[in-house]
PDB file of C-alpha atoms in Angstrom:
ATOM      1  CA  MET B 515     120.995  77.608 133.904  1.00 34.00           C
ATOM      2  CA  SER B 516     117.489  78.641 132.924  1.00 39.00           C
ATOM      3  CA  LEU B 517     115.136  79.412 135.816  1.00 41.00           C
ATOM      4  CA  ILE B 518     111.990  79.157 133.731  1.00 42.00           C
ATOM      5  CA  SER B 519     111.267  77.888 130.255  1.00 39.00           C
ATOM      6  CA  THR B 520     108.759  78.538 127.543  1.00 39.00           C
ATOM      7  CA  ASP B 521     106.926  75.394 128.671  1.00 42.00           C
ATOM      8  CA  PRO B 522     103.133  76.006 128.837  1.00 41.00           C
ATOM      9  CA  VAL B 523     103.279  75.450 132.616  1.00 57.00           C
ATOM     10  CA  PHE B 524     104.301  79.108 132.868  1.00 74.00           C
ATOM     11  CA  SER B 525     100.843  80.433 132.189  1.00 83.00           C
ATOM     12  CA  ARG B 526      98.445  83.053 133.467  1.00 88.00           C
ATOM     13  CA  GLU B 527      96.880  80.460 135.765  1.00 87.00           C
ATOM     14  CA  TRP B 528     100.274  79.380 137.131  1.00 82.00           C
ATOM     15  CA  LEU B 529     101.256  82.974 137.842  1.00 85.00           C
ATOM     16  CA  ALA B 530      97.909  83.714 139.524  1.00 85.00           C
ATOM     17  CA  ALA B 531      98.363  80.687 141.785  1.00 82.00           C
ATOM     18  CA  ARG B 532     101.887  81.859 142.654  1.00 79.00           C
ATOM     19  CA  LEU B 533     100.624  85.316 143.602  1.00 81.00           C
ATOM     20  CA  ALA B 534      97.776  83.895 145.685  1.00 80.00           C
ATOM     21  CA  ARG B 535     100.085  82.036 148.078  1.00 70.00           C
ATOM     22  CA  SER B 536     100.580  83.308 151.611  1.00 50.00           C
ATOM     23  CA  PRO B 537     103.780  85.296 152.250  1.00 52.00           C
ATOM     24  CA  ALA B 538     106.674  82.843 152.454  1.00 44.00           C
ATOM     25  CA  GLU B 539     110.022  82.877 154.207  1.00 39.00           C
ATOM     26  CA  LEU B 540     112.283  83.745 151.298  1.00 40.00           C
ATOM     27  CA  PRO B 541     115.846  82.473 151.033  1.00 40.00           C
ATOM     28  CA  GLY B 542     118.705  84.922 151.055  1.00 41.00           C
ATOM     29  CA  GLU B 543     119.052  88.314 152.655  1.00 43.00           C
ATOM     30  CA  GLU B 544     116.441  90.879 151.699  1.00 52.00           C
ATOM     31  CA  LEU B 545     117.551  94.426 151.021  1.00 50.00           C
ATOM     32  CA  PRO B 546     116.260  96.965 153.537  1.00 56.00           C
ATOM     33  CA  GLN B 547     113.312  98.971 152.251  1.00 67.00           C
ATOM     34  CA  PHE B 548     112.356 102.592 152.788  1.00 72.00           C
ATOM     35  CA  VAL B 549     109.348 103.077 155.099  1.00 79.00           C
ATOM     36  CA  HIS B 550     107.550 106.380 155.668  1.00 78.00           C
ATOM     37  CA  PRO B 551     107.742 107.675 159.252  1.00 83.00           C
ATOM     38  CA  PRO B 552     104.519 107.350 161.274  1.00 86.00           C
ATOM     39  CA  GLU B 553     103.792 111.081 161.071  1.00 87.00           C
ATOM     40  CA  HIS B 554     103.820 111.047 157.256  1.00 87.00           C
ATOM     41  CA  ARG B 555     100.587 110.359 155.371  1.00 89.00           C
ATOM     42  CA  PRO B 556     101.669 108.608 152.164  1.00 91.00           C
ATOM     43  CA  ILE B 557      99.983 109.290 148.822  1.00 92.00           C
ATOM     44  CA  PRO B 558      98.318 106.108 147.478  1.00 93.00           C
ATOM     45  CA  ALA B 559      99.507 104.945 144.072  1.00 94.00           C
ATOM     46  CA  ALA B 560      99.592 101.813 141.922  1.00 94.00           C
ATOM     47  CA  VAL B 561     101.768 100.418 139.161  1.00 93.00           C
ATOM     48  CA  LEU B 562     101.061  97.742 136.582  1.00 95.00           C
ATOM     49  CA  VAL B 563     103.597  94.914 136.271  1.00 93.00           C
ATOM     50  CA  PRO B 564     102.802  93.823 132.688  1.00 96.00           C
ATOM     51  CA  VAL B 565     103.731  90.227 131.803  1.00 95.00           C
ATOM     52  CA  VAL B 566     103.425  89.872 128.028  1.00 97.00           C
ATOM     53  CA  ASN B 567     102.582  86.422 126.632  1.00 96.00           C
ATOM     54  CA  ARG B 568     105.050  86.249 123.725  1.00 95.00           C
ATOM     55  CA  PRO B 569     105.433  83.088 121.572  1.00 92.00           C
ATOM     56  CA  ARG B 570     109.125  82.692 122.520  1.00 90.00           C
ATOM     57  CA  GLY B 571     108.402  83.119 126.204  1.00 89.00           C
ATOM     58  CA  PRO B 572     106.883  85.768 128.469  1.00 93.00           C
ATOM     59  CA  THR B 573     108.408  89.224 128.824  1.00 93.00           C
ATOM     60  CA  LEU B 574     108.136  92.131 131.252  1.00 93.00           C
ATOM     61  CA  MET B 575     107.139  95.511 129.818  1.00 95.00           C
ATOM     62  CA  PHE B 576     108.899  98.659 131.061  1.00 93.00           C
ATOM     63  CA  THR B 577     108.755 102.346 130.254  1.00 92.00           C
ATOM     64  CA  GLN B 578     111.564 104.879 130.117  1.00 87.00           C
ATOM     65  CA  ARG B 579     110.356 108.237 131.355  1.00 80.00           C
ATOM     66  CA  THR B 580     111.136 111.491 129.561  1.00 84.00           C
ATOM     67  CA  SER B 581     114.057 113.561 130.815  1.00 70.00           C
ATOM     68  CA  HIS B 582     112.104 116.750 131.594  1.00 67.00           C
ATOM     69  CA  LEU B 583     109.732 115.309 134.217  1.00 60.00           C
ATOM     70  CA  HIS B 584     109.903 116.658 137.764  1.00 59.00           C
ATOM     71  CA  ASP B 585     109.782 113.198 139.392  1.00 59.00           C
ATOM     72  CA  HIS B 586     111.809 110.175 138.229  1.00 55.00           C
ATOM     73  CA  ALA B 587     113.025 111.889 135.045  1.00 55.00           C
ATOM     74  CA  GLY B 588     114.684 109.543 132.567  1.00 63.00           C
ATOM     75  CA  GLN B 589     114.185 106.522 134.781  1.00 79.00           C
ATOM     76  CA  ILE B 590     113.056 103.050 133.771  1.00 84.00           C
ATOM     77  CA  SER B 591     109.851 102.034 135.509  1.00 85.00           C
ATOM     78  CA  PHE B 592     106.603 100.146 135.339  1.00 91.00           C
ATOM     79  CA  PRO B 593     103.643 102.287 134.201  1.00 93.00           C
ATOM     80  CA  GLY B 594     101.673 103.730 137.093  1.00 91.00           C
ATOM     81  CA  GLY B 595     100.782 106.730 139.204  1.00 91.00           C
ATOM     82  CA  ARG B 596      98.681 108.154 141.991  1.00 93.00           C
ATOM     83  CA  VAL B 597      95.167 106.943 142.790  1.00 96.00           C
ATOM     84  CA  ASP B 598      92.450 109.211 141.378  1.00 96.00           C
ATOM     85  CA  GLU B 599      89.237 109.901 143.268  1.00 93.00           C
ATOM     86  CA  GLY B 600      87.207 108.010 140.655  1.00 94.00           C
ATOM     87  CA  ASP B 601      89.301 104.827 140.799  1.00 97.00           C
ATOM     88  CA  PRO B 602      87.302 102.064 142.522  1.00 97.00           C
ATOM     89  CA  ASP B 603      90.420 100.083 143.456  1.00 97.00           C
ATOM     90  CA  ARG B 604      94.180  99.831 142.875  1.00 96.00           C
ATOM     91  CA  GLU B 605      93.644  97.558 139.866  1.00 97.00           C
ATOM     92  CA  ALA B 606      91.644 100.330 138.191  1.00 97.00           C
ATOM     93  CA  THR B 607      94.444 102.811 138.939  1.00 97.00           C
ATOM     94  CA  ALA B 608      97.094 100.540 137.452  1.00 97.00           C
ATOM     95  CA  LEU B 609      95.082  99.860 134.289  1.00 98.00           C
ATOM     96  CA  ARG B 610      94.185 103.527 133.804  1.00 97.00           C
ATOM     97  CA  GLU B 611      97.750 104.736 134.285  1.00 96.00           C
ATOM     98  CA  ALA B 612      99.162 102.059 131.972  1.00 96.00           C
ATOM     99  CA  GLU B 613      96.683 103.025 129.277  1.00 97.00           C
ATOM    100  CA  GLU B 614      97.412 106.746 129.694  1.00 96.00           C
ATOM    101  CA  GLU B 615     101.182 106.292 129.645  1.00 95.00           C
ATOM    102  CA  THR B 616     101.627 103.586 127.008  1.00 97.00           C
ATOM    103  CA  GLY B 617      98.336 103.363 125.090  1.00 97.00           C
ATOM    104  CA  LEU B 618      98.072  99.687 126.103  1.00 97.00           C
ATOM    105  CA  ASP B 619      94.426  98.692 125.696  1.00 96.00           C
ATOM    106  CA  ARG B 620      93.129  97.446 129.051  1.00 95.00           C
ATOM    107  CA  SER B 621      90.977  94.868 127.240  1.00 96.00           C
ATOM    108  CA  ARG B 622      94.232  92.996 126.454  1.00 97.00           C
ATOM    109  CA  ILE B 623      95.116  92.738 130.167  1.00 97.00           C
ATOM    110  CA  ALA B 624      93.910  90.160 132.685  1.00 96.00           C
ATOM    111  CA  ILE B 625      94.661  91.013 136.323  1.00 95.00           C
ATOM    112  CA  VAL B 626      96.292  88.028 138.037  1.00 94.00           C
ATOM    113  CA  GLY B 627      97.115  89.418 141.484  1.00 91.00           C
ATOM    114  CA  ARG B 628      98.965  91.926 143.611  1.00 90.00           C
ATOM    115  CA  LEU B 629     102.419  92.192 145.135  1.00 87.00           C
ATOM    116  CA  PRO B 630     103.082  93.625 148.621  1.00 82.00           C
ATOM    117  CA  GLU B 631     102.791  97.417 148.727  1.00 85.00           C
ATOM    118  CA  TYR B 632     105.873  99.513 149.406  1.00 82.00           C
ATOM    119  CA  ASP B 633     106.866 103.108 150.196  1.00 82.00           C
ATOM    120  CA  ILE B 634     109.052 105.341 148.033  1.00 78.00           C
ATOM    121  CA  MET B 635     110.916 108.461 149.073  1.00 75.00           C
ATOM    122  CA  THR B 636     108.871 110.812 146.867  1.00 80.00           C
ATOM    123  CA  GLY B 637     105.952 110.380 149.284  1.00 84.00           C
ATOM    124  CA  PHE B 638     103.967 107.543 147.721  1.00 87.00           C
ATOM    125  CA  ARG B 639     102.771 104.165 148.972  1.00 88.00           C
ATOM    126  CA  VAL B 640     102.601 101.940 145.902  1.00 90.00           C
ATOM    127  CA  THR B 641     100.488  98.856 145.225  1.00 91.00           C
ATOM    128  CA  PRO B 642     101.942  96.720 142.393  1.00 91.00           C
ATOM    129  CA  VAL B 643      99.276  94.978 140.293  1.00 94.00           C
ATOM    130  CA  VAL B 644     100.385  92.126 138.035  1.00 94.00           C
ATOM    131  CA  GLY B 645      98.674  91.905 134.642  1.00 96.00           C
ATOM    132  CA  TRP B 646      98.866  89.200 131.978  1.00 97.00           C
ATOM    133  CA  VAL B 647      98.964  90.900 128.561  1.00 97.00           C
ATOM    134  CA  GLU B 648      97.780  89.042 125.465  1.00 97.00           C
ATOM    135  CA  PRO B 649      99.067  90.171 122.063  1.00 97.00           C
ATOM    136  CA  PRO B 650      98.338  91.543 119.585  1.00 96.00           C
ATOM    137  CA  PHE B 651      98.320  95.059 120.938  1.00 96.00           C
ATOM    138  CA  GLU B 652      99.671  98.456 119.994  1.00 95.00           C
ATOM    139  CA  VAL B 653     101.597 100.844 122.224  1.00 96.00           C
ATOM    140  CA  ARG B 654     101.268 104.602 121.830  1.00 96.00           C
ATOM    141  CA  PRO B 655     103.508 106.208 124.471  1.00 94.00           C
ATOM    142  CA  ASP B 656     102.403 109.547 125.903  1.00 92.00           C
ATOM    143  CA  PRO B 657     105.156 111.806 124.490  1.00 90.00           C
ATOM    144  CA  PHE B 658     105.098 114.051 127.566  1.00 88.00           C
ATOM    145  CA  GLU B 659     105.715 111.248 130.081  1.00 85.00           C
ATOM    146  CA  VAL B 660     107.217 108.293 128.212  1.00 92.00           C
ATOM    147  CA  GLU B 661     110.310 108.266 126.028  1.00 90.00           C
ATOM    148  CA  GLU B 662     110.108 104.573 125.150  1.00 92.00           C
ATOM    149  CA  VAL B 663     108.279 101.318 125.875  1.00 95.00           C
ATOM    150  CA  PHE B 664     110.355  98.125 125.765  1.00 94.00           C
ATOM    151  CA  GLU B 665     110.258  94.502 126.902  1.00 95.00           C
ATOM    152  CA  VAL B 666     112.758  92.261 128.704  1.00 92.00           C
ATOM    153  CA  PRO B 667     112.543  88.457 128.481  1.00 90.00           C
ATOM    154  CA  LEU B 668     111.259  87.145 131.781  1.00 87.00           C
ATOM    155  CA  GLU B 669     113.843  84.365 131.733  1.00 85.00           C
ATOM    156  CA  PHE B 670     116.625  86.996 131.624  1.00 86.00           C
ATOM    157  CA  PHE B 671     114.978  89.155 134.281  1.00 84.00           C
ATOM    158  CA  LEU B 672     114.584  86.305 136.769  1.00 80.00           C
ATOM    159  CA  ASP B 673     118.115  84.944 136.436  1.00 83.00           C
ATOM    160  CA  PRO B 674     120.104  86.020 139.558  1.00 80.00           C
ATOM    161  CA  ALA B 675     123.277  85.971 137.453  1.00 86.00           C
ATOM    162  CA  ASN B 676     121.982  89.155 135.795  1.00 86.00           C
ATOM    163  CA  HIS B 677     121.319  91.003 139.098  1.00 80.00           C
ATOM    164  CA  GLN B 678     124.024  93.363 140.401  1.00 81.00           C
ATOM    165  CA  ALA B 679     123.848  94.463 144.062  1.00 78.00           C
ATOM    166  CA  HIS B 680     124.668  98.150 144.715  1.00 76.00           C
ATOM    167  CA  SER B 681     124.133 100.847 147.320  1.00 75.00           C
ATOM    168  CA  ARG B 682     124.146 104.631 147.186  1.00 72.00           C
ATOM    169  CA  GLU B 683     123.371 107.685 149.290  1.00 72.00           C
ATOM    170  CA  VAL B 684     119.948 109.224 148.542  1.00 65.00           C
ATOM    171  CA  ASN B 685     118.846 112.275 150.537  1.00 65.00           C
ATOM    172  CA  GLY B 686     121.191 111.337 153.357  1.00 69.00           C
ATOM    173  CA  LEU B 687     120.009 107.712 153.521  1.00 67.00           C
ATOM    174  CA  ARG B 688     121.899 104.667 152.330  1.00 71.00           C
ATOM    175  CA  ARG B 689     119.755 102.777 149.790  1.00 66.00           C
ATOM    176  CA  HIS B 690     120.503  99.208 148.719  1.00 67.00           C
ATOM    177  CA  TYR B 691     119.297  98.063 145.345  1.00 69.00           C
ATOM    178  CA  TYR B 692     119.798  95.741 142.403  1.00 73.00           C
ATOM    179  CA  ALA B 693     120.651  96.812 138.862  1.00 79.00           C
ATOM    180  CA  MET B 694     120.370  94.859 135.646  1.00 83.00           C
ATOM    181  CA  PRO B 695     121.995  95.811 132.332  1.00 81.00           C
ATOM    182  CA  TYR B 696     119.981  94.604 129.345  1.00 86.00           C
ATOM    183  CA  GLU B 697     121.010  95.540 125.803  1.00 88.00           C
ATOM    184  CA  ASP B 698     121.173  99.371 125.823  1.00 85.00           C
ATOM    185  CA  TYR B 699     119.131  99.666 129.048  1.00 84.00           C
ATOM    186  CA  TYR B 700     120.297  99.882 132.634  1.00 78.00           C
ATOM    187  CA  ILE B 701     117.399  98.769 134.812  1.00 79.00           C
ATOM    188  CA  CYS B 702     117.977 100.111 138.300  1.00 71.00           C
ATOM    189  CA  LEU B 703     115.548  98.465 140.713  1.00 60.00           C
ATOM    190  CA  LEU B 704     115.916 101.355 143.166  1.00 49.00           C
ATOM    191  CA  TYR B 705     113.967 103.381 140.613  1.00 43.00           C
ATOM    192  CA  THR B 706     112.079 100.663 138.762  1.00 44.00           C
ATOM    193  CA  SER B 707     110.514 100.086 142.169  1.00 49.00           C
ATOM    194  CA  ASP B 708     110.530  97.406 144.768  1.00 59.00           C
ATOM    195  CA  ALA B 709     107.761  95.855 142.644  1.00 70.00           C
ATOM    196  CA  ALA B 710     110.406  94.311 140.380  1.00 70.00           C
ATOM    197  CA  ASP B 711     112.283  92.818 143.331  1.00 66.00           C
ATOM    198  CA  GLU B 712     109.027  91.540 144.853  1.00 68.00           C
ATOM    199  CA  PHE B 713     108.077  89.997 141.517  1.00 76.00           C
ATOM    200  CA  CYS B 714     111.363  88.080 141.388  1.00 68.00           C
ATOM    201  CA  HIS B 715     110.743  86.730 144.907  1.00 62.00           C
ATOM    202  CA  VAL B 716     107.186  85.650 144.115  1.00 62.00           C
ATOM    203  CA  VAL B 717     107.936  83.906 140.823  1.00 65.00           C
ATOM    204  CA  LEU B 718     111.133  82.214 141.954  1.00 56.00           C
ATOM    205  CA  TRP B 719     110.147  81.194 145.485  1.00 48.00           C
ATOM    206  CA  GLY B 720     106.399  81.494 145.770  1.00 46.00           C
ATOM    207  CA  GLY B 721     105.843  84.201 148.395  1.00 39.00           C
ATOM    208  CA  GLY B 722     103.061  86.679 147.626  1.00 36.00           C
ATOM    209  CA  VAL B 723      99.699  88.133 148.522  1.00 35.00           C
ATOM    210  CA  GLY B 724      96.344  87.481 147.004  1.00 33.00           C
ATOM    211  CA  GLY B 725      94.892  89.789 144.400  1.00 32.00           C
TER     212      GLY B 725
END
């Protein structure tokens, strides 16, 4: 059964209102998340969660990183990176990184809110920023960092029937995560980031933080 439709109710304004709600008690059992120990000073970073307003229904935009990178080589992810000294806020970081990695013109993106920040094992504390992307636009992936830019229908992404629960050992710690096969892609939410899992929770059940 479809969780969302292409009905105009699913709009930028609807999504912004969803993100602006106070954190809610979400149904189901949440997967445990990695948290940096108190003695570690995490590196601030931000990612853009790009929701593309396509005529047949909204999509989520992902990147596949090149295989030679030192961190997260070959992995599917949202565009993003560490905060630069000149970035006035996390929204600026997310927009800058998305433009550098994919060529996506920031003038086509309207920021609609944030998701809860999270820690990752490579030392970063990440703020996910949700952006509503209006076509037409052109993508020009940075050949050093990005192998490919692709989109997944939001209806497919949000359907729990497409989510596979897994766990694996990473650096001596047991990590729990969801994975989602789509066409020739295998979207592993352990690597795509907790932003994808948080986005599912917010859109389906309405928990979130204001932007």
